[in-house]
Amino acid sequence: MTSTSEKPIISQEVDFATSTPAAPRALWSLTSGDQRFASRGIRQRYNNRRVRQPFVRLTPIDSAGDIAIVEIISLPSSREQLLASRLTHALEACKLSESWPVFVATRVGHSEIVDLAVEALANAQQYAASRYVGSPNRSLMPYTNALTKLRCDLNCPEKIHQDDTVITVALLALVEHLLSPISPPFRSHLHGLYALLAHRPPSHPDHESDVIRAIFYDHWTFAFLKPCVQGTASPFDRDDWCRMQPVAMDVLQPAVITLRRIANELFIRFPRLIAHIRDARQRDPPELKYDAVTLAAKLVGLKDAEAENELLHQVELERTSWAVDQEIIPVSFRFLRVAQYEAAIYYWQAQLFLARICKRANELVPEDEALPVDEDEMRRMCKNIFMSFQYTLGAGMPGISAVQMAVVACWGSLIDFPKLFEPKFNAETLRSWIVESINAMTQGWFVLTS
């Protein structure tokens, strides 16, 4: 092994297709023992400049970093493999390895528009990882090309309901989220995704492709928030969407499937219930009150204590690391998988929203007809969400997405039931703590104020 005159760049992906000749020569000089690997990569540069792009890691073996060995991580043999490798790398960097984009890797190379969106996502991740240094124009060119192709496909009736169109819009929304999570284009893509999914023809739940089911489960909030604002039932309030099972690349535990499906159905049904309660308050016909209370009573039955207990028995406990939190939450949950975390936190927040809605429904009926609202259960679920905050820190984008609505559920519970945690903690103390905790977790993605 010999030392080079210049320090090598550590842990950098070396692009043989675009690097200057000086870069391969520098690799040559790093180690004589592995010259055959480096020379093979250089020959492939000339054999196929645009396809073969080895992913290389340079590992220093001295403290100064002057001497390093070459490790070829992977050597894609086609453009499709290269694109799939870049997608996998981007998802791992964003901690999305258990989210819906993992299903896209099998579609790379089969659709031009999906390939463009995947390339845009990989470039956006690299640009975001560089802390937005430099001009994004060149790296985001595939994004512009994907948008152009998408506009053409949206004007084609036979393509508007195809999976590739939905996948492309979801990928472009993810690109915008990486660049600016509160940008107007990001919201526009979400509205477009909402419209495409809402207008898909009814089908048997098992007939939807895995990627569409995964996209819907990862974007469940638009099945809830937009109809609530509009005061209407959700367009997804159909049996096919409500009975649709969650999906993952590997096998999901039965408890995870059960809790995710229950939370999914509740958030789909909530907008109709909220609209009924609003109508019953503004107008006074007895049938409106009956409809509201009947639907609320039906949703109260959507729970599964056995599945929740089964999941919690698989979750480990650890001491809360933040000193400021230890007074309120001495121990925290450590989930084994992101899927467990999402199933639990979505289920708890759905049950909290349901309890708050039932409180408002009870104002429409006599006390002897009131729906049960268990404050002890609400306190337990709020505490469980608080105990999940520490895990959220390391869960990346899925963690932030899951915790946003959970915070709203806990915050609203403290407003509707101000004595929920008394006498140990008053509501104001907990709300201030929530603000500090969430702002620390999101690290600037959004800022919560009191």
Short mmCIF file of C-alpha atoms in Angstrom, two decimals, residues 191 203 318:
data_model
loop_
_atom_site.label_atom_id
_atom_site.label_comp_id
_atom_site.label_asym_id
_atom_site.label_seq_id
_atom_site.Cartn_x
_atom_site.Cartn_y
_atom_site.Cartn_z
CA HIS A 191 -53.87 17.37 -3.69
CA SER A 203 -62.47 -2.69 -6.67
CA GLU A 318 -35.51 2.12 27.90
#
